[in-house]
Coordinates of C-alpha atoms and ligand atoms in Angstrom, one line a residue:
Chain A
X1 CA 15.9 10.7 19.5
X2 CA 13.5 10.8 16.9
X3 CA 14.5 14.4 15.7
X4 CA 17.8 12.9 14.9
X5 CA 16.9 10.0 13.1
X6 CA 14.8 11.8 10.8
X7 CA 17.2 14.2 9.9
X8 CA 20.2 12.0 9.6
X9 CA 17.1 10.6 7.3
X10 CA 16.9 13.2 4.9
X11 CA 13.9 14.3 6.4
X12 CA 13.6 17.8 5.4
X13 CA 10.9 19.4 8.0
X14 CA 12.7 18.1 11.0
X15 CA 15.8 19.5 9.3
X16 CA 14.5 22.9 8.9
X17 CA 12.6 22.5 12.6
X18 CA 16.1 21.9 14.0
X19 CA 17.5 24.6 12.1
X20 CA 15.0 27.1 13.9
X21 CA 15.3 25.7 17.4
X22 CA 19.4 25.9 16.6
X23 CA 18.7 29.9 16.3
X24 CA 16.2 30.1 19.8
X25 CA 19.4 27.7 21.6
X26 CA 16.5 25.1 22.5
X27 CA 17.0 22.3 24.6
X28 CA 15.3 20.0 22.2
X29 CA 17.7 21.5 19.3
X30 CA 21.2 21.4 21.6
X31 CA 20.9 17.6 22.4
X32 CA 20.2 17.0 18.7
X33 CA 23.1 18.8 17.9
X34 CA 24.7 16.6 20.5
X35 CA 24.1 13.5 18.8
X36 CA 24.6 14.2 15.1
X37 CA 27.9 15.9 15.6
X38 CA 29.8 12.6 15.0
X39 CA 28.1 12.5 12.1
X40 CA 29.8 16.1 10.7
X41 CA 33.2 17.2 9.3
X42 CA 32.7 15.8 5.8
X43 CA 31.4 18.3 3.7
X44 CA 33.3 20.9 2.1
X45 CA 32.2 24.2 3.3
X46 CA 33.3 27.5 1.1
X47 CA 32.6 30.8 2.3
X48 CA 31.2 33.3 0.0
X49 CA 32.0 37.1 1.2
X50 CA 32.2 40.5 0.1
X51 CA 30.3 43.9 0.0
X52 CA 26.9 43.9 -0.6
X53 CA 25.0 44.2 -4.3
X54 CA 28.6 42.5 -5.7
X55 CA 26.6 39.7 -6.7
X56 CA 27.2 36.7 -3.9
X57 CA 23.3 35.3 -3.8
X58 CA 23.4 35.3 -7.3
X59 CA 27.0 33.9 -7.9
X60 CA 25.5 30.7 -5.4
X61 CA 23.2 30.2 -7.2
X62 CA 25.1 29.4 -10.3
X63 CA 27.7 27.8 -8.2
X64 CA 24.8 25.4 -6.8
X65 CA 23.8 24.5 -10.7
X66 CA 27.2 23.9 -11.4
X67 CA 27.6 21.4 -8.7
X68 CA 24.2 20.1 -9.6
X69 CA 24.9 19.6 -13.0
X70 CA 28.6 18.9 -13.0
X71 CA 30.0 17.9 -16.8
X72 CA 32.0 15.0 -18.0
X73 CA 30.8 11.6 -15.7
X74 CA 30.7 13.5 -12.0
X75 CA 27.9 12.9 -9.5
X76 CA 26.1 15.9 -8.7
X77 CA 26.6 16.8 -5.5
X78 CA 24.0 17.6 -2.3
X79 CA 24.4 21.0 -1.7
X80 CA 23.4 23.2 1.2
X81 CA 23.1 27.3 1.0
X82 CA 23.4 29.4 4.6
X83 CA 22.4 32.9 3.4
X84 CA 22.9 35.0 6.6
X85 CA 22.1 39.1 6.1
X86 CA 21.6 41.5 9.2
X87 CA 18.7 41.9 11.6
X88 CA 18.0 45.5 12.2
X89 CA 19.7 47.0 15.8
X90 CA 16.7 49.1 16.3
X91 CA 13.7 46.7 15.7
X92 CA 15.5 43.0 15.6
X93 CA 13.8 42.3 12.3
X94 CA 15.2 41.8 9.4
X95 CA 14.7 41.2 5.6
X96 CA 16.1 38.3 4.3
X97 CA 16.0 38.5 0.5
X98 CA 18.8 36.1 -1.0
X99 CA 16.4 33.5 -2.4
X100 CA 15.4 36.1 -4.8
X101 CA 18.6 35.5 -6.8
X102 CA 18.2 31.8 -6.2
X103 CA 15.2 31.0 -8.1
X104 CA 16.4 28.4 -10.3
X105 CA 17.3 26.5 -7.7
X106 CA 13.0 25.6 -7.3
X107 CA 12.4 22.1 -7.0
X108 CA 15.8 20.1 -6.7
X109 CA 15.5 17.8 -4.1
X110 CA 19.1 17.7 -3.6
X111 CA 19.3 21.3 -2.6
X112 CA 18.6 23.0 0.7
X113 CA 18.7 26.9 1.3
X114 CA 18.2 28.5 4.5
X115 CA 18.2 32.4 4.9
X116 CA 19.4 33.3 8.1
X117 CA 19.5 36.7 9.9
X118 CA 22.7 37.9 12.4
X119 CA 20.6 38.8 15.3
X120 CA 23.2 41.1 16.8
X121 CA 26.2 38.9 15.7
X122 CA 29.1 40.7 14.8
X123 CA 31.2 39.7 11.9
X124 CA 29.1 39.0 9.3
X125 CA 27.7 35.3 10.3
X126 CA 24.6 34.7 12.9
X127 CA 25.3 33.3 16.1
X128 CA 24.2 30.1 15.1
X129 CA 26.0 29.8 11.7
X130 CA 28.0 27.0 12.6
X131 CA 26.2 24.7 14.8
X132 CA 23.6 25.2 11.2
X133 CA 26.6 24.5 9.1
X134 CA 27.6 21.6 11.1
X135 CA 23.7 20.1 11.2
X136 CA 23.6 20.7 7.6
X137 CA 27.1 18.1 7.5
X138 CA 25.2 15.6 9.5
X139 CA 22.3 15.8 7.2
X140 CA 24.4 14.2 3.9
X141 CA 24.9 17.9 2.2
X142 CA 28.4 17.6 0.7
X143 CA 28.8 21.1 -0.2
X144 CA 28.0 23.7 2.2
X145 CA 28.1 27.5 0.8
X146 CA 27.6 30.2 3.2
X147 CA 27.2 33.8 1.8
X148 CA 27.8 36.1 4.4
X149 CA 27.2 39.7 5.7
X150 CA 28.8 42.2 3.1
X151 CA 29.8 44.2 5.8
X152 CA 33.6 45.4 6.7
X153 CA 34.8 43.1 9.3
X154 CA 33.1 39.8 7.9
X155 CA 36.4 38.7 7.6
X156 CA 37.4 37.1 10.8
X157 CA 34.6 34.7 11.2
X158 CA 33.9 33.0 7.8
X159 CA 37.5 32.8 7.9
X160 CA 37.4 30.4 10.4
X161 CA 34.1 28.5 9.3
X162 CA 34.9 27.9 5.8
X163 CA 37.1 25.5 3.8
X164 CA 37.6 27.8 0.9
X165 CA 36.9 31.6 0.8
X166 CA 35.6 33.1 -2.1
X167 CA 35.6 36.6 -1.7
X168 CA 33.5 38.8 -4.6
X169 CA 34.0 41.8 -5.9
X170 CA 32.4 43.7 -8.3
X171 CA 34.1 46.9 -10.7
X172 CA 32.8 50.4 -10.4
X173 CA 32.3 49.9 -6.5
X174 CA 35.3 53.1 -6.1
X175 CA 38.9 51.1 -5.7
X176 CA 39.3 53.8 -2.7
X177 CA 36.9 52.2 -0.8
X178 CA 38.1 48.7 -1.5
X179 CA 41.7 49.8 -1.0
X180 CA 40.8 50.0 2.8
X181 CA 39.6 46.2 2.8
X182 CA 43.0 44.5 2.5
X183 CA 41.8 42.5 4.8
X184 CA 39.3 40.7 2.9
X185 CA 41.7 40.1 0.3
X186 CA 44.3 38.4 3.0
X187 CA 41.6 36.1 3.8
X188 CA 40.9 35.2 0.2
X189 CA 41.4 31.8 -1.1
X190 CA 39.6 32.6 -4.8
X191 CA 39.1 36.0 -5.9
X192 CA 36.0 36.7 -8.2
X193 CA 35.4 39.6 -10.1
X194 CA 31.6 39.2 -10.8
X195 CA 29.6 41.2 -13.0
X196 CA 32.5 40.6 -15.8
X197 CA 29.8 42.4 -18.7
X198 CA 30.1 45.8 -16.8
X199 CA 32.9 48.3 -17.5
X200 CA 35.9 48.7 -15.9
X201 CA 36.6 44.8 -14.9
X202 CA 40.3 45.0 -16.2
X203 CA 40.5 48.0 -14.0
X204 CA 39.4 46.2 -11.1
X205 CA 41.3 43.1 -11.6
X206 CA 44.5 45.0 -12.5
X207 CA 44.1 46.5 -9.1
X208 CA 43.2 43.3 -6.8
X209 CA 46.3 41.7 -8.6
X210 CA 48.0 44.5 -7.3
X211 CA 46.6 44.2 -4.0
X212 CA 47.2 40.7 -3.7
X213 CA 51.2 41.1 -4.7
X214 CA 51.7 43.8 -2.4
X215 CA 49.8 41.7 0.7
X216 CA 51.9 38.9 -0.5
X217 CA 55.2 39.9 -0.2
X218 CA 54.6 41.9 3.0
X219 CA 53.4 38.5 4.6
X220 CA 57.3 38.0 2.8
X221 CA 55.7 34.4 0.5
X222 CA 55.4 32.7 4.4
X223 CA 52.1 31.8 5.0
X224 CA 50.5 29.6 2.4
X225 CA 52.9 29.6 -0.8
X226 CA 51.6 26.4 -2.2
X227 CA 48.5 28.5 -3.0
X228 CA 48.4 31.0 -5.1
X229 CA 45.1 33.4 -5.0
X230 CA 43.2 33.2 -8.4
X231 CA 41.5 36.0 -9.9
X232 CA 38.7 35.0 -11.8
X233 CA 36.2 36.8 -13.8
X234 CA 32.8 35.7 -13.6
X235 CA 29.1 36.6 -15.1
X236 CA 26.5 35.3 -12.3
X237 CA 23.3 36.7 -14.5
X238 CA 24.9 34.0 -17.6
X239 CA 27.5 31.8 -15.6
X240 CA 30.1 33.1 -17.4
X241 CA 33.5 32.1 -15.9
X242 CA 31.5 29.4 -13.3
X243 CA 33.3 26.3 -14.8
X244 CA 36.6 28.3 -13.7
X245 CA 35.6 29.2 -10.7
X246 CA 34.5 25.3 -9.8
X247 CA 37.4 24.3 -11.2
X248 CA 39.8 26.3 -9.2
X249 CA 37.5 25.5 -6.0
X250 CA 38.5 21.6 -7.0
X251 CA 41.9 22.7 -6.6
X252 CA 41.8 24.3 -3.6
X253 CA 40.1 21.4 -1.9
X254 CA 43.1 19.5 -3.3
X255 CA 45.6 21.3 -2.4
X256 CA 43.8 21.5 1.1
X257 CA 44.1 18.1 1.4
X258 CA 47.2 17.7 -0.1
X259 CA 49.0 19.6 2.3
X260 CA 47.2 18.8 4.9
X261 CA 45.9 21.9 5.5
X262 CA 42.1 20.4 5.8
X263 CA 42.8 19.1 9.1
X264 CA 44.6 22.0 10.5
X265 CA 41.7 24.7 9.5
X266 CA 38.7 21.5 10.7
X267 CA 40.9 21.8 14.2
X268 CA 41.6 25.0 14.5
X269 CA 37.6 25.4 13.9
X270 CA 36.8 23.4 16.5
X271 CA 39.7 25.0 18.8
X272 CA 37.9 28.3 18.3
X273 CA 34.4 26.9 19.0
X274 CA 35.7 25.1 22.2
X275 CA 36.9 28.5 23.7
X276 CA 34.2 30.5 22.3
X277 CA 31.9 28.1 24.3
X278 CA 33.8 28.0 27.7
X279 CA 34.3 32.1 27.9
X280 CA 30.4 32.0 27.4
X281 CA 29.7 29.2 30.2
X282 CA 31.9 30.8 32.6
X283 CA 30.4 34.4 32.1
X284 CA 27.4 33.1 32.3
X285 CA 28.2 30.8 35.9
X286 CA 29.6 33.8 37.4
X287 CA 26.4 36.1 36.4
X288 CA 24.5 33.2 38.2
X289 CA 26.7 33.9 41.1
X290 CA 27.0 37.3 41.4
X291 CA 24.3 40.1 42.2
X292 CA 23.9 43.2 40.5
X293 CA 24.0 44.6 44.1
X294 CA 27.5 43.2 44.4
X295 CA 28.5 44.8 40.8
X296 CA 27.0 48.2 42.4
X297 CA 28.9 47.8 45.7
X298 CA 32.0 46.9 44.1
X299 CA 32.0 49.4 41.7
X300 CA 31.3 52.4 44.7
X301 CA 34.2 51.0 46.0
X302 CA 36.3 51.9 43.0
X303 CA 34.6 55.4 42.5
X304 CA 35.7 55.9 46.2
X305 CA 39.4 54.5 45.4
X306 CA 38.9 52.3 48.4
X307 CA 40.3 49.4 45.9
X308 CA 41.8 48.8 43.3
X309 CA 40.1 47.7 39.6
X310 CA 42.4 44.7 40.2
X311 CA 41.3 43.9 43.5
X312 CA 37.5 44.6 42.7
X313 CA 38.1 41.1 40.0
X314 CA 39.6 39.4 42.8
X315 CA 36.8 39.8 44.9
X316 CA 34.1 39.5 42.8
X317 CA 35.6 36.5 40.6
X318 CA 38.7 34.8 42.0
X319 CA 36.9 34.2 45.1
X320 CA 33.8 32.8 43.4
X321 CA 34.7 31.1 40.6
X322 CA 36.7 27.9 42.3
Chain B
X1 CA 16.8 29.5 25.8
X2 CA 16.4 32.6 23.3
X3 CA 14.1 34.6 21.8
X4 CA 12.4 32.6 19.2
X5 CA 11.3 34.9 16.5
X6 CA 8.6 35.7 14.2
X7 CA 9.5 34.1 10.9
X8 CA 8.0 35.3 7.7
X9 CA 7.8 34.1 4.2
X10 CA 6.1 36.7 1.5
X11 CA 5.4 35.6 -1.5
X12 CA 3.9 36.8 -4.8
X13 CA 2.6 34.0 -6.6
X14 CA 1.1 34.5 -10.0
X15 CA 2.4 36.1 -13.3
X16 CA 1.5 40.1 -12.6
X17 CA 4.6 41.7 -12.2
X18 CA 3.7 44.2 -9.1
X19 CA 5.6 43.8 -6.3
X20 CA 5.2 46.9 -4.5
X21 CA 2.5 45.9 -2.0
X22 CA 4.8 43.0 -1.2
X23 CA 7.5 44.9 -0.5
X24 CA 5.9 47.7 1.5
X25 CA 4.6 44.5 3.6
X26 CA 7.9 43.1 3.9
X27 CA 9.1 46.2 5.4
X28 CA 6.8 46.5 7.5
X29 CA 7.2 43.3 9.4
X30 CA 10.8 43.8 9.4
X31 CA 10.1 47.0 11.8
X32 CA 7.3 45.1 13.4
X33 CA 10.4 43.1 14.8
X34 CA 9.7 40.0 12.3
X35 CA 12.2 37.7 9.9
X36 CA 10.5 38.4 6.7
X37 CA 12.0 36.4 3.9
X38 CA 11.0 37.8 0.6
X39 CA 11.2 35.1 -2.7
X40 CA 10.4 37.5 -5.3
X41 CA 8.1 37.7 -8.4
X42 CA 6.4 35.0 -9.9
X43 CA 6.4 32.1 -7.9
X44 CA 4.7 28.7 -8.3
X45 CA 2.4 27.5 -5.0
X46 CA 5.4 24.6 -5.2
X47 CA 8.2 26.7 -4.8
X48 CA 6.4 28.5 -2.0
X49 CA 6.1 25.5 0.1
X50 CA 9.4 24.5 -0.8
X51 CA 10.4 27.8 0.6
X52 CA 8.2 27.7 3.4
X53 CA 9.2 24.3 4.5
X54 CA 13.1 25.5 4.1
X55 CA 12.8 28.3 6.1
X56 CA 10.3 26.7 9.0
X57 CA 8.4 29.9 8.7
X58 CA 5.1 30.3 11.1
X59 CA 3.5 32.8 8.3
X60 CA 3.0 32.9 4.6
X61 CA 1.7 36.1 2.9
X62 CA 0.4 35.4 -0.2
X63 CA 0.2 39.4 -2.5
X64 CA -2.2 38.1 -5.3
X65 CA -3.1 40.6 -7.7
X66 CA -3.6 38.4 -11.1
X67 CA -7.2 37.5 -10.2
X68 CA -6.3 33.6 -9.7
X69 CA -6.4 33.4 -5.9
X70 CA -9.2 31.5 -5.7
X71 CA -6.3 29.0 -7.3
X72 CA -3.4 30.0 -5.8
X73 CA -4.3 30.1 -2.1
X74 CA -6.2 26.7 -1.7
X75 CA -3.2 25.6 -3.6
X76 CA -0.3 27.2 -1.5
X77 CA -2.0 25.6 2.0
X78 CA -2.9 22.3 0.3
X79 CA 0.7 22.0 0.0
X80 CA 1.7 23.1 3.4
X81 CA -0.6 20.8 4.5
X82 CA 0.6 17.9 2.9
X83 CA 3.9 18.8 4.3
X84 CA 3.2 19.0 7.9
X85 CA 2.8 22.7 8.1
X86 CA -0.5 23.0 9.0
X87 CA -0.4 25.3 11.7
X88 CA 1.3 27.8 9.2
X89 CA -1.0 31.2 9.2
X90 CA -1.7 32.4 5.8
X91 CA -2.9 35.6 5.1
X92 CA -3.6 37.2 1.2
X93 CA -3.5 40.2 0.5
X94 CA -4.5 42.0 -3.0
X95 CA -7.2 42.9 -4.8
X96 CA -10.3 40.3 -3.8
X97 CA -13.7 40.9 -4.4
X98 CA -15.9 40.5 -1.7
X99 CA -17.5 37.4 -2.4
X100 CA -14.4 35.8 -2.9
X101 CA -13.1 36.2 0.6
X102 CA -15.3 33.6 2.3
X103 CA -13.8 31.0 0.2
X104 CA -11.0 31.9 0.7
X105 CA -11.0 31.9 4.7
X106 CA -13.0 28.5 3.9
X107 CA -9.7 26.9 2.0
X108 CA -7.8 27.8 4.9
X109 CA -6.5 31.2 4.7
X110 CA -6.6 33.2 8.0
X111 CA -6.7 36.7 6.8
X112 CA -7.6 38.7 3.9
X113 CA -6.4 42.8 3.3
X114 CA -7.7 44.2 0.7
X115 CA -5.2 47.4 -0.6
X116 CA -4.6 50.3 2.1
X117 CA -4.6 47.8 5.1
X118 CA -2.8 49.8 7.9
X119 CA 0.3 47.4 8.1
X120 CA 0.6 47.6 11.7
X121 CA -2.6 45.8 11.9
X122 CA -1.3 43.4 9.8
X123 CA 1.9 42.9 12.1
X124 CA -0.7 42.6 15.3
X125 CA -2.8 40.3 14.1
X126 CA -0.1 37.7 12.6
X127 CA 1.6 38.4 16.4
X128 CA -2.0 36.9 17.6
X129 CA -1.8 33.8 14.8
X130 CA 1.5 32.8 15.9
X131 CA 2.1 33.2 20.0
X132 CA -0.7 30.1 20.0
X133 CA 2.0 28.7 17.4
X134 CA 5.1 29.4 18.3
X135 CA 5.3 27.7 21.6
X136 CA 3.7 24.0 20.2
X137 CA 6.9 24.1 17.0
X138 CA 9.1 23.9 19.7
X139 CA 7.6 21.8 21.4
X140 CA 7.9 19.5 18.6
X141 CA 11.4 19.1 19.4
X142 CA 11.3 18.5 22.6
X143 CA 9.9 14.7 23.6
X144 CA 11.2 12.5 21.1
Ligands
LIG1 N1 25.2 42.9 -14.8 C1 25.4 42.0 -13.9 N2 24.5 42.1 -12.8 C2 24.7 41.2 -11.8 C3 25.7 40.1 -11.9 N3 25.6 39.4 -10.8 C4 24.6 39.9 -10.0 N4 24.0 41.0 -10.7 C5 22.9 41.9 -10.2 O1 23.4 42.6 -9.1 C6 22.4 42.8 -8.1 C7 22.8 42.3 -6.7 O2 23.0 40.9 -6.8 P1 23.0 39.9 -5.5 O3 23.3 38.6 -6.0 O4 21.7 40.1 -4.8 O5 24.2 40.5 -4.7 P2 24.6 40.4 -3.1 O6 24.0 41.5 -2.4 O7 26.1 40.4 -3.1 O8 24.1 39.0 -2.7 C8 21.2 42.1 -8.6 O9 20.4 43.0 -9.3 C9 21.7 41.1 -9.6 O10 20.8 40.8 -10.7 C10 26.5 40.1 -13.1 O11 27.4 39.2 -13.2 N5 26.3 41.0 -14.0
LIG2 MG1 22.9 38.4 -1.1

């Protein structure tokens, strides 16, 4: 396929073509997908989460110069940005507006960014997040951020997409408000505190330390000891703080690796994807084999008590679906 | 198959620092159902094609207000052009004097909306640019 070829290429407009038809489920863009999946799973991928106006576009940004323009005698790095915010319920448009923040990204060669809008998803990624995320693999990028929704239950599904969570938050934002999101904190891997030249940081950071103890010792130390959640204080407008942050995401990565932890989250990715998939293939067999008619008739059937809401499933999917 | 949507990329090349009309144009095509990607002020024709090409969008809106469009614009589709987005429909909007305009829609530019354009007018007629489009990008996938 020559799709394939030129994006396993480096070629940029069939990349960005493929990344559209990936969104619109295209024939064309599945098969594609088909063939450069053996290429995938060897870029780090670190999720970048939290409410909105904390600061995540602009903290990418600086975390894509960093790995850009890494010090000492490092290579830079080809780096990918998935910027998904949400499409409206009422019109399906939407306004995708992080490239604004990542201006100085202009011009690098090495760097792609792709905004991307949810489309009705729930959870705070678009539908087609991760086969993107998993093109983008394919393609050579060796760091993949993806900045998600800043909604409430982002949580679950960048959970499972990403390597590393970095999960931002911001002081002044009302620790009331925040004190109901301990589950964003339970999912964090590196905890930022952006906008470190506002007051009321050590506030802030007093209280996710707090937080993080608490959620600790009620999980009682079990689940991932050998980590211990940083909280790091960062400036995205100056890049205060970003050779802290990059450093503890080389750590994490490490101890990822390390303890073998890489392979269990890559599986347990691909676990979730696999089911995700066959729930959606069999829904979608039996719709093909049922009629709306039988739905209706069915459903009299209940009103009327004649069955049973258990005996309605086996009769309009235990005896189709063989 | 799914719906494959409008995808926008407004731009405001260009030093002034008004961004106003953009945003109200933005909007706009967000309600009008689009994916309207907004870069911010003071771009460079490069990093809108960059952009563009990124995002695969089927329409650029260029907001000109500096006076340079008769720069700007061939610039901006030159680029495309040399990138394989040909088929990209480029409007401008800002304030043009008359005489401009025909050079303008010479270099390429599809549209031109002087200040106070209704924007659902705007929204139709980038629907009618792009449903000749839309159907051929995908297409582009498809043999190979
Ligand atoms: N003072 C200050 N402002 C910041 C900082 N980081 C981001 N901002 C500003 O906060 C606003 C929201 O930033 P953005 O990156 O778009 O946040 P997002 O919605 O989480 O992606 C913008 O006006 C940024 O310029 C920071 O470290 N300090
Ligand atoms: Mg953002």
């Amino acid at each position: 396929m020559k799709l394939v070829e030129a994006v396993l290429n480096g070629d940029r407009m069939a990349l960005a073509r493929l990344l559209t038809g990936l969104e619109s489920e295209s024939e064309a863009s599945q098969k594609a997908l088909d063939l450069l999946f053996p290429y995938a799973g060897k870029a780090h991928l670190i999720g970048v989460t939290g409410a909105s106006g904390t600061g995540k576009s602009s903290l990418v940004s600086q975390l894509v110069l960093a790995f850009r323009r890494p010090d000492k005698n490092a290579r830079p790095k080809r780096t990918a940005v998935v910027a998904v915010d949400p499409s409206s319920p009422y019109t399906g448009g939407a306004l995708l507006g992080d490239r604004i923040r990542m201006r100085d990204l202009a011009g690098d060669p090495g760097v792609f960014i792709r905004s991307m809008a949810t489309r009705g998803n729930a959870g705070g990624l678009a539908r087609a997040t991760a086969s993107s995320v998993q093109v983008l693999d394919a393609a050579g990028f060796e760091i993949i951020l993806v900045e998600t929704v800043g909604a409430g239950q982002a949580e679950v599904e960048i959970a499972r997409l990403a390597d590393t969570i970095v999960v931002v938050e911001a002081p002044g934002l009302g620790d009331e408000i925040q004190a109901n999101k301990a589950g964003i904190l339970e999912i964090a891997d590196i905890l930022v505190v952006n906008k470190a030249d506002r007051p009321g940081v050590e506030q802030t950071e007093r209280y996710l330390r707090g937080m993080l103890e608490m959620s600790s010792k009620q999980a009682g130390l079990g689940l991932d000891e050998e980590w211990t959640t940083p909280v790091l204080r960062t400036n995205a407008l100056t890049g205060e703080g970003l050779p802290d942050l990059i450093e503890a995401i080389y750590r994490h990565s490490e101890y990822l690796k390390d303890s073998g932890k890489y392979a269990t989250r890559a599986r347990a990715r691909l676990e979730d994807e696999l089911k995700g998939r066959i729930q959606e293939r069999l829904l979608e067999r039996w719709k093909m084999q049922t009629s709306e008619d039988d739905l209706q008739e069915a459903l009299e059937q209940l009103s009327r008590r004649e069955i049973s809401p258990r005996q309605a499933v086996q009769n309009l999917v235990e005896d189709k679906i063989t | 198959m799914r719906e494959r949507k409008i995808r926008v990329l407004i731009a405001k090349p260009g030093l002034d620092g008004h961004d106003r009309g953009a945003k109200v144009v933005a909007r706009a095509l967000r309600d009008a159902g689009m994916e309207v990607i907004y870069t911010g002020l003071r771009q460079t024709p490069e990093m809108i094609a960059e952009a563009a090409l990124q995002e695969d969008v089927d329409v650029v809106g260029l907001s000109i207000l500096s006076g340079a469009h008769l720069v700007l614009a061939p610039r901006v589709i030159n680029l495309l052009r040399s990138q394989g987005q040909e088929r990209v429909c480029v409007f401008v909007g800002g304030i043009i004097p008359n005489e401009d305009i025909p050079v303008l829609l010479d270099a390429g530019v599809r549209v031109v909306y002087g200040p106070g354009t209704p924007t659902y007018k705007i929204a139709e007629e980038i629907r009618q640019c792009t449903t000749a489009v839309s159907g051929e990008i995908t297409d582009n996938l498809k043999d190979e």
